[in-house]
């Protein structure tokens, strides 16, 4: 007794079309190989920037919200970004850039052939121009990493004696989304 029956019949039906199947397979195999050979350095660096930023974002929220075990809540990155204040703090300066970085990471999670140079990183670039005005970057990837570095710096809470100075310095800062409504 055979484990699989009917294969002889299947082969006889497919045999007349075998050359067509092979041409189709070869065409699809070329596409597969092209995807497999995509440069993964950009993907890895975007993912690393996202993971590092999430580490500091989680710590910031845990400290500012007084939640000792914030990881047990299992918030998504987007939910954590939404919890950032939109005004009056250093974190409000980077909120939109953090959301943009998450959007970029999500694009890479769903498509392997993302061209980072074609993506909108204006929310990050604006922050970079303010805090590193003389820095020159050759690519959006370098800008993403530069933003991440600035954002991490803004998420590190200063010692209590410096917190008042930060609070005063950023008391007039407000983050707005693309249609100019204040972000909550």
GROMACS .gro file of N, CA and C in nm:
model
  552
    1UNK      N    1   0.083  -0.118   0.000
    1UNK     CA    2   0.000   0.000   0.000
    1UNK      C    3   0.089   0.125   0.000
    2UNK      N    4   0.056   0.221  -0.086
    2UNK     CA    5   0.131   0.344  -0.097
    2UNK      C    6   0.083   0.444   0.008
    3UNK      N    7   0.175   0.528   0.054
    3UNK     CA    8   0.140   0.635   0.148
    3UNK      C    9   0.059   0.744   0.078
    4UNK      N   10   0.097   0.773  -0.046
    4UNK     CA   11   0.028   0.877  -0.123
    4UNK      C   12  -0.016   0.814  -0.254
    5UNK      N   13  -0.144   0.819  -0.281
    5UNK     CA   14  -0.196   0.763  -0.405
    5UNK      C   15  -0.232   0.874  -0.501
    6UNK      N   16  -0.228   0.846  -0.628
    6UNK     CA   17  -0.272   0.940  -0.730
    6UNK      C   18  -0.163   1.026  -0.788
    7UNK      N   19  -0.037   1.011  -0.742
    7UNK     CA   20   0.072   1.093  -0.795
    7UNK      C   21   0.101   1.061  -0.941
    8UNK      N   22   0.085   0.935  -0.978
    8UNK     CA   23   0.108   0.898  -1.118
    8UNK      C   24   0.011   0.974  -1.209
    9UNK      N   25  -0.114   0.982  -1.168
    9UNK     CA   26  -0.214   1.055  -1.246
    9UNK      C   27  -0.179   1.205  -1.252
   10UNK      N   28  -0.142   1.263  -1.138
   10UNK     CA   29  -0.105   1.405  -1.133
   10UNK      C   30   0.010   1.434  -1.229
   11UNK      N   31   0.111   1.348  -1.230
   11UNK     CA   32   0.227   1.366  -1.317
   11UNK      C   33   0.185   1.360  -1.464
   12UNK      N   34   0.099   1.268  -1.499
   12UNK     CA   35   0.053   1.256  -1.637
   12UNK      C   36  -0.024   1.381  -1.681
   13UNK      N   37  -0.105   1.439  -1.593
   13UNK     CA   38  -0.182   1.558  -1.627
   13UNK      C   39  -0.089   1.679  -1.643
   14UNK      N   40   0.014   1.689  -1.557
   14UNK     CA   41   0.103   1.804  -1.558
   14UNK      C   42   0.214   1.795  -1.664
   15UNK      N   43   0.250   1.676  -1.706
   15UNK     CA   44   0.363   1.657  -1.798
   15UNK      C   45   0.355   1.743  -1.924
   16UNK      N   46   0.241   1.756  -1.990
   16UNK     CA   47   0.236   1.839  -2.111
   16UNK      C   48   0.264   1.987  -2.085
   17UNK      N   49   0.246   2.033  -1.963
   17UNK     CA   50   0.268   2.174  -1.926
   17UNK      C   51   0.399   2.194  -1.849
   18UNK      N   52   0.480   2.089  -1.844
   18UNK     CA   53   0.601   2.092  -1.760
   18UNK      C   54   0.695   2.208  -1.796
   19UNK      N   55   0.717   2.236  -1.922
   19UNK     CA   56   0.804   2.346  -1.963
   19UNK      C   57   0.749   2.480  -1.916
   20UNK      N   58   0.616   2.497  -1.925
   20UNK     CA   59   0.555   2.621  -1.876
   20UNK      C   60   0.575   2.636  -1.724
   21UNK      N   61   0.555   2.525  -1.652
   21UNK     CA   62   0.576   2.529  -1.506
   21UNK      C   63   0.719   2.567  -1.473
   22UNK      N   64   0.814   2.511  -1.545
   22UNK     CA   65   0.956   2.541  -1.520
   22UNK      C   66   0.988   2.687  -1.550
   23UNK      N   67   0.934   2.741  -1.661
   23UNK     CA   68   0.957   2.883  -1.691
   23UNK      C   69   0.899   2.972  -1.581
   24UNK      N   70   0.778   2.939  -1.538
   24UNK     CA   71   0.715   3.016  -1.430
   24UNK      C   72   0.797   3.005  -1.301
   25UNK      N   73   0.842   2.884  -1.269
   25UNK     CA   74   0.923   2.866  -1.149
   25UNK      C   75   1.052   2.947  -1.158
   26UNK      N   76   1.118   2.942  -1.274
   26UNK     CA   77   1.242   3.018  -1.290
   26UNK      C   78   1.219   3.168  -1.272
   27UNK      N   79   1.110   3.219  -1.327
   27UNK     CA   80   1.077   3.360  -1.313
   27UNK      C   81   1.053   3.396  -1.165
   28UNK      N   82   0.974   3.317  -1.097
   28UNK     CA   83   0.947   3.342  -0.955
   28UNK      C   84   1.072   3.322  -0.870
   29UNK      N   85   1.155   3.229  -0.908
   29UNK     CA   86   1.279   3.205  -0.834
   29UNK      C   87   1.373   3.325  -0.844
   30UNK      N   88   1.377   3.389  -0.960
   30UNK     CA   89   1.459   3.511  -0.976
   30UNK      C   90   1.410   3.621  -0.882
   31UNK      N   91   1.278   3.637  -0.872
   31UNK     CA   92   1.221   3.737  -0.780
   31UNK      C   93   1.257   3.703  -0.635
   32UNK      N   94   1.244   3.575  -0.601
   32UNK     CA   95   1.276   3.531  -0.466
   32UNK      C   96   1.423   3.558  -0.432
   33UNK      N   97   1.512   3.526  -0.524
   33UNK     CA   98   1.655   3.549  -0.502
   33UNK      C   99   1.685   3.698  -0.487
   34UNK      N  100   1.618   3.781  -0.567
   34UNK     CA  101   1.637   3.927  -0.555
   34UNK      C  102   1.594   3.975  -0.417
   35UNK      N  103   1.481   3.926  -0.368
   35UNK     CA  104   1.437   3.964  -0.233
   35UNK      C  105   1.535   3.915  -0.127
   36UNK      N  106   1.582   3.794  -0.144
   36UNK     CA  107   1.676   3.737  -0.048
   36UNK      C  108   1.808   3.814  -0.044
   37UNK      N  109   1.844   3.874  -0.157
   37UNK     CA  110   1.971   3.947  -0.164
   37UNK      C  111   1.957   4.095  -0.127
   38UNK      N  112   1.836   4.139  -0.087
   38UNK     CA  113   1.818   4.277  -0.045
   38UNK      C  114   1.917   4.309   0.068
   39UNK      N  115   1.970   4.429   0.066
   39UNK     CA  116   2.061   4.473   0.171
   39UNK      C  117   1.986   4.478   0.302
   40UNK      N  118   2.030   4.401   0.399
   40UNK     CA  119   1.961   4.397   0.528
   40UNK      C  120   2.027   4.489   0.632
   41UNK      N  121   2.131   4.559   0.592
   41UNK     CA  122   2.197   4.652   0.684
   41UNK      C  123   2.101   4.764   0.725
   42UNK      N  124   2.027   4.819   0.630
   42UNK     CA  125   1.933   4.927   0.661
   42UNK      C  126   1.825   4.875   0.755
   43UNK      N  127   1.768   4.761   0.723
   43UNK     CA  128   1.666   4.699   0.807
   43UNK      C  129   1.718   4.679   0.949
   44UNK      N  130   1.837   4.623   0.960
   44UNK     CA  131   1.895   4.597   1.092
   44UNK      C  132   1.920   4.724   1.172
   45UNK      N  133   1.967   4.827   1.104
   45UNK     CA  134   1.996   4.954   1.174
   45UNK      C  135   1.868   5.025   1.216
   46UNK      N  136   1.764   5.018   1.133
   46UNK     CA  137   1.635   5.077   1.172
   46UNK      C  138   1.578   5.000   1.291
   47UNK      N  139   1.583   4.869   1.284
   47UNK     CA  140   1.532   4.788   1.395
   47UNK      C  141   1.609   4.815   1.524
   48UNK      N  142   1.742   4.826   1.513
   48UNK     CA  143   1.824   4.854   1.630
   48UNK      C  144   1.788   4.990   1.690
   49UNK      N  145   1.772   5.093   1.606
   49UNK     CA  146   1.734   5.226   1.654
   49UNK      C  147   1.599   5.220   1.725
   50UNK      N  148   1.506   5.147   1.668
   50UNK     CA  149   1.373   5.132   1.726
   50UNK      C  150   1.381   5.063   1.862
   51UNK      N  151   1.457   4.955   1.870
   51UNK     CA  152   1.469   4.879   1.996
   51UNK      C  153   1.537   4.961   2.105
   52UNK      N  154   1.642   5.032   2.070
   52UNK     CA  155   1.712   5.115   2.168
   52UNK      C  156   1.617   5.224   2.218
   53UNK      N  157   1.550   5.289   2.126
   53UNK     CA  158   1.458   5.395   2.164
   53UNK      C  159   1.345   5.340   2.252
   54UNK      N  160   1.295   5.222   2.219
   54UNK     CA  161   1.189   5.164   2.302
   54UNK      C  162   1.238   5.135   2.444
   55UNK      N  163   1.361   5.093   2.457
   55UNK     CA  164   1.417   5.069   2.591
   55UNK      C  165   1.409   5.197   2.675
   56UNK      N  166   1.455   5.307   2.619
   56UNK     CA  167   1.455   5.434   2.693
   56UNK      C  168   1.313   5.490   2.709
   57UNK      N  169   1.230   5.471   2.610
   57UNK     CA  170   1.091   5.515   2.618
   57UNK      C  171   1.019   5.443   2.732
   58UNK      N  172   1.039   5.315   2.742
   58UNK     CA  173   0.978   5.236   2.849
   58UNK      C  174   1.026   5.282   2.986
   59UNK      N  175   1.156   5.303   2.999
   59UNK     CA  176   1.211   5.350   3.127
   59UNK      C  177   1.156   5.488   3.162
   60UNK      N  178   1.150   5.577   3.063
   60UNK     CA  179   1.097   5.712   3.086
   60UNK      C  180   0.953   5.706   3.136
   61UNK      N  181   0.870   5.629   3.067
   61UNK     CA  182   0.729   5.620   3.107
   61UNK      C  183   0.714   5.557   3.245
   62UNK      N  184   0.794   5.454   3.271
   62UNK     CA  185   0.788   5.391   3.403
   62UNK      C  186   0.820   5.489   3.514
   63UNK      N  187   0.923   5.572   3.490
   63UNK     CA  188   0.964   5.670   3.591
   63UNK      C  189   0.863   5.784   3.602
   64UNK      N  190   0.821   5.839   3.491
   64UNK     CA  191   0.733   5.956   3.498
   64UNK      C  192   0.591   5.920   3.539
   65UNK      N  193   0.546   5.800   3.506
   65UNK     CA  194   0.412   5.758   3.544
   65UNK      C  195   0.410   5.684   3.677
   66UNK      N  196   0.528   5.657   3.731
   66UNK     CA  197   0.536   5.589   3.860
   66UNK      C  198   0.493   5.443   3.854
   67UNK      N  199   0.518   5.378   3.742
   67UNK     CA  200   0.482   5.237   3.725
   67UNK      C  201   0.608   5.153   3.738
   68UNK      N  202   0.617   5.078   3.846
   68UNK     CA  203   0.740   5.004   3.874
   68UNK      C  204   0.769   4.895   3.770
   69UNK      N  205   0.667   4.821   3.729
   69UNK     CA  206   0.687   4.712   3.634
   69UNK      C  207   0.606   4.740   3.507
   70UNK      N  208   0.646   4.844   3.436
   70UNK     CA  209   0.570   4.886   3.318
   70UNK      C  210   0.569   4.779   3.209
   71UNK      N  211   0.672   4.694   3.205
   71UNK     CA  212   0.674   4.588   3.103
   71UNK      C  213   0.559   4.490   3.121
   72UNK      N  214   0.512   4.473   3.244
   72UNK     CA  215   0.403   4.378   3.267
   72UNK      C  216   0.272   4.425   3.204
   73UNK      N  217   0.262   4.553   3.172
   73UNK     CA  218   0.141   4.606   3.109
   73UNK      C  219   0.135   4.565   2.961
   74UNK      N  220   0.251   4.539   2.902
   74UNK     CA  221   0.263   4.492   2.764
   74UNK      C  222   0.206   4.592   2.663
   75UNK      N  223   0.249   4.716   2.676
   75UNK     CA  224   0.208   4.820   2.581
   75UNK      C  225   0.285   4.805   2.451
   76UNK      N  226   0.219   4.837   2.341
   76UNK     CA  227   0.289   4.840   2.213
   76UNK      C  228   0.375   4.966   2.207
   77UNK      N  229   0.466   4.971   2.113
   77UNK     CA  230   0.549   5.090   2.095
   77UNK      C  231   0.460   5.211   2.068
   78UNK      N  232   0.360   5.194   1.983
   78UNK     CA  233   0.270   5.305   1.949
   78UNK      C  234   0.195   5.355   2.073
   79UNK      N  235   0.152   5.264   2.158
   79UNK     CA  236   0.084   5.304   2.280
   79UNK      C  237   0.178   5.382   2.372
   80UNK      N  238   0.301   5.337   2.380
   80UNK     CA  239   0.400   5.407   2.463
   80UNK      C  240   0.423   5.548   2.408
   81UNK      N  241   0.437   5.558   2.277
   81UNK     CA  242   0.458   5.690   2.215
   81UNK      C  243   0.338   5.782   2.242
   82UNK      N  244   0.219   5.726   2.236
   82UNK     CA  245   0.099   5.805   2.263
   82UNK      C  246   0.096   5.857   2.407
   83UNK      N  247   0.158   5.784   2.498
   83UNK     CA  248   0.160   5.827   2.639
   83UNK      C  249   0.256   5.942   2.666
   84UNK      N  250   0.345   5.971   2.571
   84UNK     CA  251   0.436   6.084   2.591
   84UNK      C  252   0.356   6.214   2.595
   85UNK      N  253   0.398   6.307   2.678
   85UNK     CA  254   0.328   6.436   2.681
   85UNK      C  255   0.348   6.510   2.549
   86UNK      N  256   0.247   6.589   2.511
   86UNK     CA  257   0.254   6.666   2.387
   86UNK      C  258   0.300   6.809   2.408
   87UNK      N  259   0.311   6.849   2.532
   87UNK     CA  260   0.356   6.986   2.557
   87UNK      C  261   0.419   6.996   2.694
   88UNK      N  262   0.503   7.097   2.706
   88UNK     CA  263   0.558   7.133   2.835
   88UNK      C  264   0.674   7.051   2.886
   89UNK      N  265   0.724   6.956   2.808
   89UNK     CA  266   0.838   6.875   2.853
   89UNK      C  267   0.935   6.853   2.738
   90UNK      N  268   1.055   6.813   2.773
   90UNK     CA  269   1.155   6.780   2.671
   90UNK      C  270   1.105   6.664   2.583
   91UNK      N  271   1.031   6.571   2.642
   91UNK     CA  272   0.981   6.456   2.567
   91UNK      C  273   0.882   6.499   2.459
   92UNK      N  274   0.812   6.610   2.480
   92UNK     CA  275   0.715   6.654   2.379
   92UNK      C  276   0.784   6.696   2.249
   93UNK      N  277   0.911   6.735   2.258
   93UNK     CA  278   0.987   6.775   2.140
   93UNK      C  279   1.009   6.656   2.046
   94UNK      N  280   1.020   6.538   2.100
   94UNK     CA  281   1.056   6.421   2.021
   94UNK      C  282   0.938   6.328   1.993
   95UNK      N  283   0.822   6.359   2.046
   95UNK     CA  284   0.706   6.270   2.033
   95UNK      C  285   0.675   6.236   1.887
   96UNK      N  286   0.665   6.336   1.802
   96UNK     CA  287   0.629   6.309   1.662
   96UNK      C  288   0.738   6.230   1.590
   97UNK      N  289   0.864   6.259   1.620
   97UNK     CA  290   0.974   6.184   1.561
   97UNK      C  291   0.972   6.038   1.603
   98UNK      N  292   0.938   6.013   1.729
   98UNK     CA  293   0.928   5.876   1.779
   98UNK      C  294   0.816   5.803   1.706
   99UNK      N  295   0.704   5.871   1.687
   99UNK     CA  296   0.594   5.809   1.612
   99UNK      C  297   0.636   5.780   1.468
  100UNK      N  298   0.712   5.871   1.407
  100UNK     CA  299   0.757   5.851   1.270
  100UNK      C  300   0.853   5.732   1.262
  101UNK      N  301   0.944   5.721   1.359
  101UNK     CA  302   1.036   5.607   1.361
  101UNK      C  303   0.958   5.477   1.370
  102UNK      N  304   0.854   5.474   1.450
  102UNK     CA  305   0.772   5.354   1.460
  102UNK      C  306   0.705   5.322   1.327
  103UNK      N  307   0.658   5.424   1.259
  103UNK     CA  308   0.597   5.406   1.127
  103UNK      C  309   0.698   5.348   1.028
  104UNK      N  310   0.819   5.398   1.032
  104UNK     CA  311   0.925   5.348   0.943
  104UNK      C  312   0.956   5.202   0.975
  105UNK      N  313   0.969   5.171   1.103
  105UNK     CA  314   0.996   5.033   1.143
  105UNK      C  315   0.883   4.942   1.096
  106UNK      N  316   0.760   4.990   1.104
  106UNK     CA  317   0.646   4.910   1.060
  106UNK      C  318   0.650   4.886   0.909
  107UNK      N  319   0.695   4.984   0.833
  107UNK     CA  320   0.709   4.964   0.688
  107UNK      C  321   0.807   4.850   0.660
  108UNK      N  322   0.919   4.848   0.733
  108UNK     CA  323   1.017   4.741   0.716
  108UNK      C  324   0.962   4.606   0.762
  109UNK      N  325   0.871   4.608   0.857
  109UNK     CA  326   0.813   4.483   0.906
  109UNK      C  327   0.719   4.419   0.804
  110UNK      N  328   0.668   4.500   0.710
  110UNK     CA  329   0.570   4.450   0.615
  110UNK      C  330   0.620   4.444   0.471
  111UNK      N  331   0.736   4.505   0.444
  111UNK     CA  332   0.792   4.502   0.309
  111UNK      C  333   0.944   4.493   0.319
  112UNK      N  334   1.002   4.405   0.244
  112UNK     CA  335   1.147   4.387   0.251
  112UNK      C  336   1.221   4.485   0.161
  113UNK      N  337   1.152   4.546   0.067
  113UNK     CA  338   1.219   4.631  -0.031
  113UNK      C  339   1.192   4.780  -0.009
  114UNK      N  340   1.183   4.822   0.117
  114UNK     CA  341   1.158   4.963   0.150
  114UNK      C  342   1.282   5.045   0.115
  115UNK      N  343   1.259   5.159   0.051
  115UNK     CA  344   1.368   5.253   0.023
  115UNK      C  345   1.357   5.366   0.124
  116UNK      N  346   1.443   5.364   0.224
  116UNK     CA  347   1.436   5.461   0.333
  116UNK      C  348   1.455   5.604   0.284
  117UNK      N  349   1.521   5.621   0.172
  117UNK     CA  350   1.541   5.755   0.118
  117UNK      C  351   1.410   5.816   0.067
  118UNK      N  352   1.310   5.734   0.043
  118UNK     CA  353   1.181   5.783  -0.007
  118UNK      C  354   1.081   5.810   0.106
  119UNK      N  355   1.120   5.783   0.229
  119UNK     CA  356   1.027   5.798   0.341
  119UNK      C  357   1.032   5.937   0.403
  120UNK      N  358   0.920   5.980   0.455
  120UNK     CA  359   0.908   6.110   0.522
  120UNK      C  360   0.967   6.101   0.662
  121UNK      N  361   1.073   6.175   0.685
  121UNK     CA  362   1.133   6.180   0.819
  121UNK      C  363   1.138   6.323   0.872
  122UNK      N  364   1.048   6.407   0.820
  122UNK     CA  365   1.050   6.548   0.857
  122UNK      C  366   1.041   6.572   1.007
  123UNK      N  367   0.959   6.494   1.078
  123UNK     CA  368   0.945   6.513   1.222
  123UNK      C  369   1.078   6.489   1.294
  124UNK      N  370   1.160   6.401   1.240
  124UNK     CA  371   1.292   6.375   1.299
  124UNK      C  372   1.392   6.481   1.255
  125UNK      N  373   1.388   6.517   1.129
  125UNK     CA  374   1.483   6.615   1.075
  125UNK      C  375   1.470   6.750   1.144
  126UNK      N  376   1.349   6.789   1.176
  126UNK     CA  377   1.326   6.916   1.244
  126UNK      C  378   1.398   6.920   1.378
  127UNK      N  379   1.391   6.812   1.452
  127UNK     CA  380   1.459   6.803   1.582
  127UNK      C  381   1.611   6.804   1.563
  128UNK      N  382   1.658   6.733   1.463
  128UNK     CA  383   1.802   6.729   1.436
  128UNK      C  384   1.854   6.868   1.403
  129UNK      N  385   1.783   6.942   1.319
  129UNK     CA  386   1.828   7.077   1.280
  129UNK      C  387   1.838   7.170   1.400
  130UNK      N  388   1.751   7.152   1.496
  130UNK     CA  389   1.754   7.239   1.614
  130UNK      C  390   1.870   7.202   1.707
  131UNK      N  391   1.889   7.074   1.731
  131UNK     CA  392   1.986   7.033   1.833
  131UNK      C  393   2.122   6.993   1.778
  132UNK      N  394   2.132   6.973   1.648
  132UNK     CA  395   2.261   6.946   1.584
  132UNK      C  396   2.267   7.024   1.453
  133UNK      N  397   2.258   7.156   1.460
  133UNK     CA  398   2.241   7.238   1.339
  133UNK      C  399   2.356   7.230   1.239
  134UNK      N  400   2.473   7.195   1.282
  134UNK     CA  401   2.587   7.192   1.191
  134UNK      C  402   2.620   7.051   1.142
  135UNK      N  403   2.547   6.954   1.189
  135UNK     CA  404   2.572   6.815   1.148
  135UNK      C  405   2.523   6.793   1.005
  136UNK      N  406   2.600   6.717   0.930
  136UNK     CA  407   2.565   6.684   0.792
  136UNK      C  408   2.552   6.532   0.782
  137UNK      N  409   2.442   6.489   0.724
  137UNK     CA  410   2.416   6.346   0.712
  137UNK      C  411   2.397   6.311   0.566
  138UNK      N  412   2.450   6.198   0.526
  138UNK     CA  413   2.445   6.157   0.386
  138UNK      C  414   2.323   6.077   0.348
  139UNK      N  415   2.242   6.038   0.447
  139UNK     CA  416   2.127   5.953   0.415
  139UNK      C  417   2.019   5.967   0.522
  140UNK      N  418   1.900   5.923   0.487
  140UNK     CA  419   1.792   5.921   0.586
  140UNK      C  420   1.823   5.823   0.699
  141UNK      N  421   1.892   5.716   0.667
  141UNK     CA  422   1.929   5.621   0.772
  141UNK      C  423   2.016   5.689   0.878
  142UNK      N  424   2.113   5.768   0.833
  142UNK     CA  425   2.197   5.841   0.928
  142UNK      C  426   2.114   5.941   1.008
  143UNK      N  427   2.015   6.002   0.944
  143UNK     CA  428   1.927   6.096   1.015
  143UNK      C  429   1.842   6.024   1.119
  144UNK      N  430   1.792   5.906   1.085
  144UNK     CA  431   1.713   5.827   1.180
  144UNK      C  432   1.798   5.795   1.303
  145UNK      N  433   1.920   5.753   1.280
  145UNK     CA  434   2.008   5.720   1.393
  145UNK      C  435   2.044   5.844   1.474
  146UNK      N  436   2.064   5.958   1.408
  146UNK     CA  437   2.094   6.082   1.480
  146UNK      C  438   1.973   6.124   1.563
  147UNK      N  439   1.854   6.112   1.506
  147UNK     CA  440   1.734   6.145   1.583
  147UNK      C  441   1.722   6.054   1.704
  148UNK      N  442   1.743   5.925   1.684
  148UNK     CA  443   1.732   5.830   1.794
  148UNK      C  444   1.825   5.869   1.908
  149UNK      N  445   1.946   5.913   1.875
  149UNK     CA  446   2.042   5.954   1.978
  149UNK      C  447   1.991   6.074   2.056
  150UNK      N  448   1.936   6.172   1.985
  150UNK     CA  449   1.878   6.290   2.051
  150UNK      C  450   1.759   6.249   2.136
  151UNK      N  451   1.672   6.166   2.082
  151UNK     CA  452   1.552   6.124   2.154
  151UNK      C  453   1.587   6.051   2.283
  152UNK      N  454   1.685   5.962   2.276
  152UNK     CA  455   1.728   5.891   2.396
  152UNK      C  456   1.775   5.991   2.501
  153UNK      N  457   1.850   6.090   2.459
  153UNK     CA  458   1.899   6.191   2.551
  153UNK      C  459   1.783   6.263   2.620
  154UNK      N  460   1.677   6.290   2.542
  154UNK     CA  461   1.563   6.360   2.599
  154UNK      C  462   1.478   6.271   2.688
  155UNK      N  463   1.490   6.141   2.675
  155UNK     CA  464   1.412   6.048   2.757
  155UNK      C  465   1.483   6.012   2.888
  156UNK      N  466   1.610   6.045   2.898
  156UNK     CA  467   1.682   6.020   3.022
  156UNK      C  468   1.646   6.132   3.119
  157UNK      N  469   1.584   6.095   3.227
  157UNK     CA  470   1.542   6.197   3.324
  157UNK      C  471   1.663   6.249   3.401
  158UNK      N  472   1.673   6.380   3.413
  158UNK     CA  473   1.785   6.437   3.488
  158UNK      C  474   1.765   6.416   3.637
  159UNK      N  475   1.872   6.435   3.713
  159UNK     CA  476   1.859   6.425   3.859
  159UNK      C  477   1.758   6.529   3.908
  160UNK      N  478   1.698   6.504   4.022
  160UNK     CA  479   1.593   6.594   4.072
  160UNK      C  480   1.632   6.742   4.074
  161UNK      N  481   1.757   6.773   4.104
  161UNK     CA  482   1.797   6.914   4.112
  161UNK      C  483   1.799   6.982   3.975
  162UNK      N  484   1.804   6.906   3.867
  162UNK     CA  485   1.803   6.965   3.733
  162UNK      C  486   1.665   6.957   3.667
  163UNK      N  487   1.575   6.881   3.724
  163UNK     CA  488   1.443   6.864   3.664
  163UNK      C  489   1.366   6.996   3.655
  164UNK      N  490   1.380   7.084   3.753
  164UNK     CA  491   1.312   7.214   3.748
  164UNK      C  492   1.360   7.297   3.630
  165UNK      N  493   1.491   7.295   3.604
  165UNK     CA  494   1.545   7.371   3.491
  165UNK      C  495   1.489   7.316   3.360
  166UNK      N  496   1.480   7.185   3.347
  166UNK     CA  497   1.423   7.125   3.227
  166UNK      C  498   1.275   7.161   3.214
  167UNK      N  499   1.203   7.156   3.324
  167UNK     CA  500   1.061   7.188   3.321
  167UNK      C  501   1.040   7.331   3.272
  168UNK      N  502   1.118   7.424   3.320
  168UNK     CA  503   1.106   7.563   3.277
  168UNK      C  504   1.147   7.579   3.131
  169UNK      N  505   1.255   7.514   3.092
  169UNK     CA  506   1.307   7.528   2.956
  169UNK      C  507   1.206   7.483   2.851
  170UNK      N  508   1.130   7.380   2.880
  170UNK     CA  509   1.039   7.325   2.781
  170UNK      C  510   0.893   7.355   2.811
  171UNK      N  511   0.866   7.448   2.898
  171UNK     CA  512   0.728   7.479   2.937
  171UNK      C  513   0.644   7.535   2.822
  172UNK      N  514   0.706   7.591   2.719
  172UNK     CA  515   0.632   7.650   2.608
  172UNK      C  516   0.633   7.563   2.482
  173UNK      N  517   0.683   7.441   2.490
  173UNK     CA  518   0.693   7.352   2.374
  173UNK      C  519   0.562   7.278   2.355
  174UNK      N  520   0.515   7.272   2.229
  174UNK     CA  521   0.393   7.199   2.194
  174UNK      C  522   0.420   7.121   2.066
  175UNK      N  523   0.378   6.996   2.061
  175UNK     CA  524   0.394   6.913   1.942
  175UNK      C  525   0.262   6.909   1.865
  176UNK      N  526   0.268   6.928   1.734
  176UNK     CA  527   0.150   6.927   1.648
  176UNK      C  528   0.164   6.820   1.542
  177UNK      N  529   0.052   6.755   1.509
  177UNK     CA  530   0.060   6.656   1.403
  177UNK      C  531   0.052   6.724   1.267
  178UNK      N  532   0.048   6.647   1.161
  178UNK     CA  533   0.060   6.702   1.025
  178UNK      C  534  -0.053   6.794   0.985
  179UNK      N  535  -0.171   6.775   1.041
  179UNK     CA  536  -0.280   6.866   1.003
  179UNK      C  537  -0.295   6.979   1.105
  180UNK      N  538  -0.188   7.005   1.180
  180UNK     CA  539  -0.172   7.118   1.270
  180UNK      C  540  -0.267   7.120   1.388
  181UNK      N  541  -0.322   7.004   1.423
  181UNK     CA  542  -0.397   6.995   1.547
  181UNK      C  543  -0.300   6.953   1.656
  182UNK      N  544  -0.316   7.006   1.773
  182UNK     CA  545  -0.226   6.971   1.882
  182UNK      C  546  -0.243   6.824   1.914
  183UNK      N  547  -0.132   6.752   1.929
  183UNK     CA  548  -0.135   6.611   1.965
  183UNK      C  549  -0.168   6.599   2.111
  184UNK      N  550  -0.257   6.509   2.145
  184UNK     CA  551  -0.293   6.490   2.286
  184UNK      C  552  -0.193   6.404   2.358
   0.00000   0.00000   0.00000
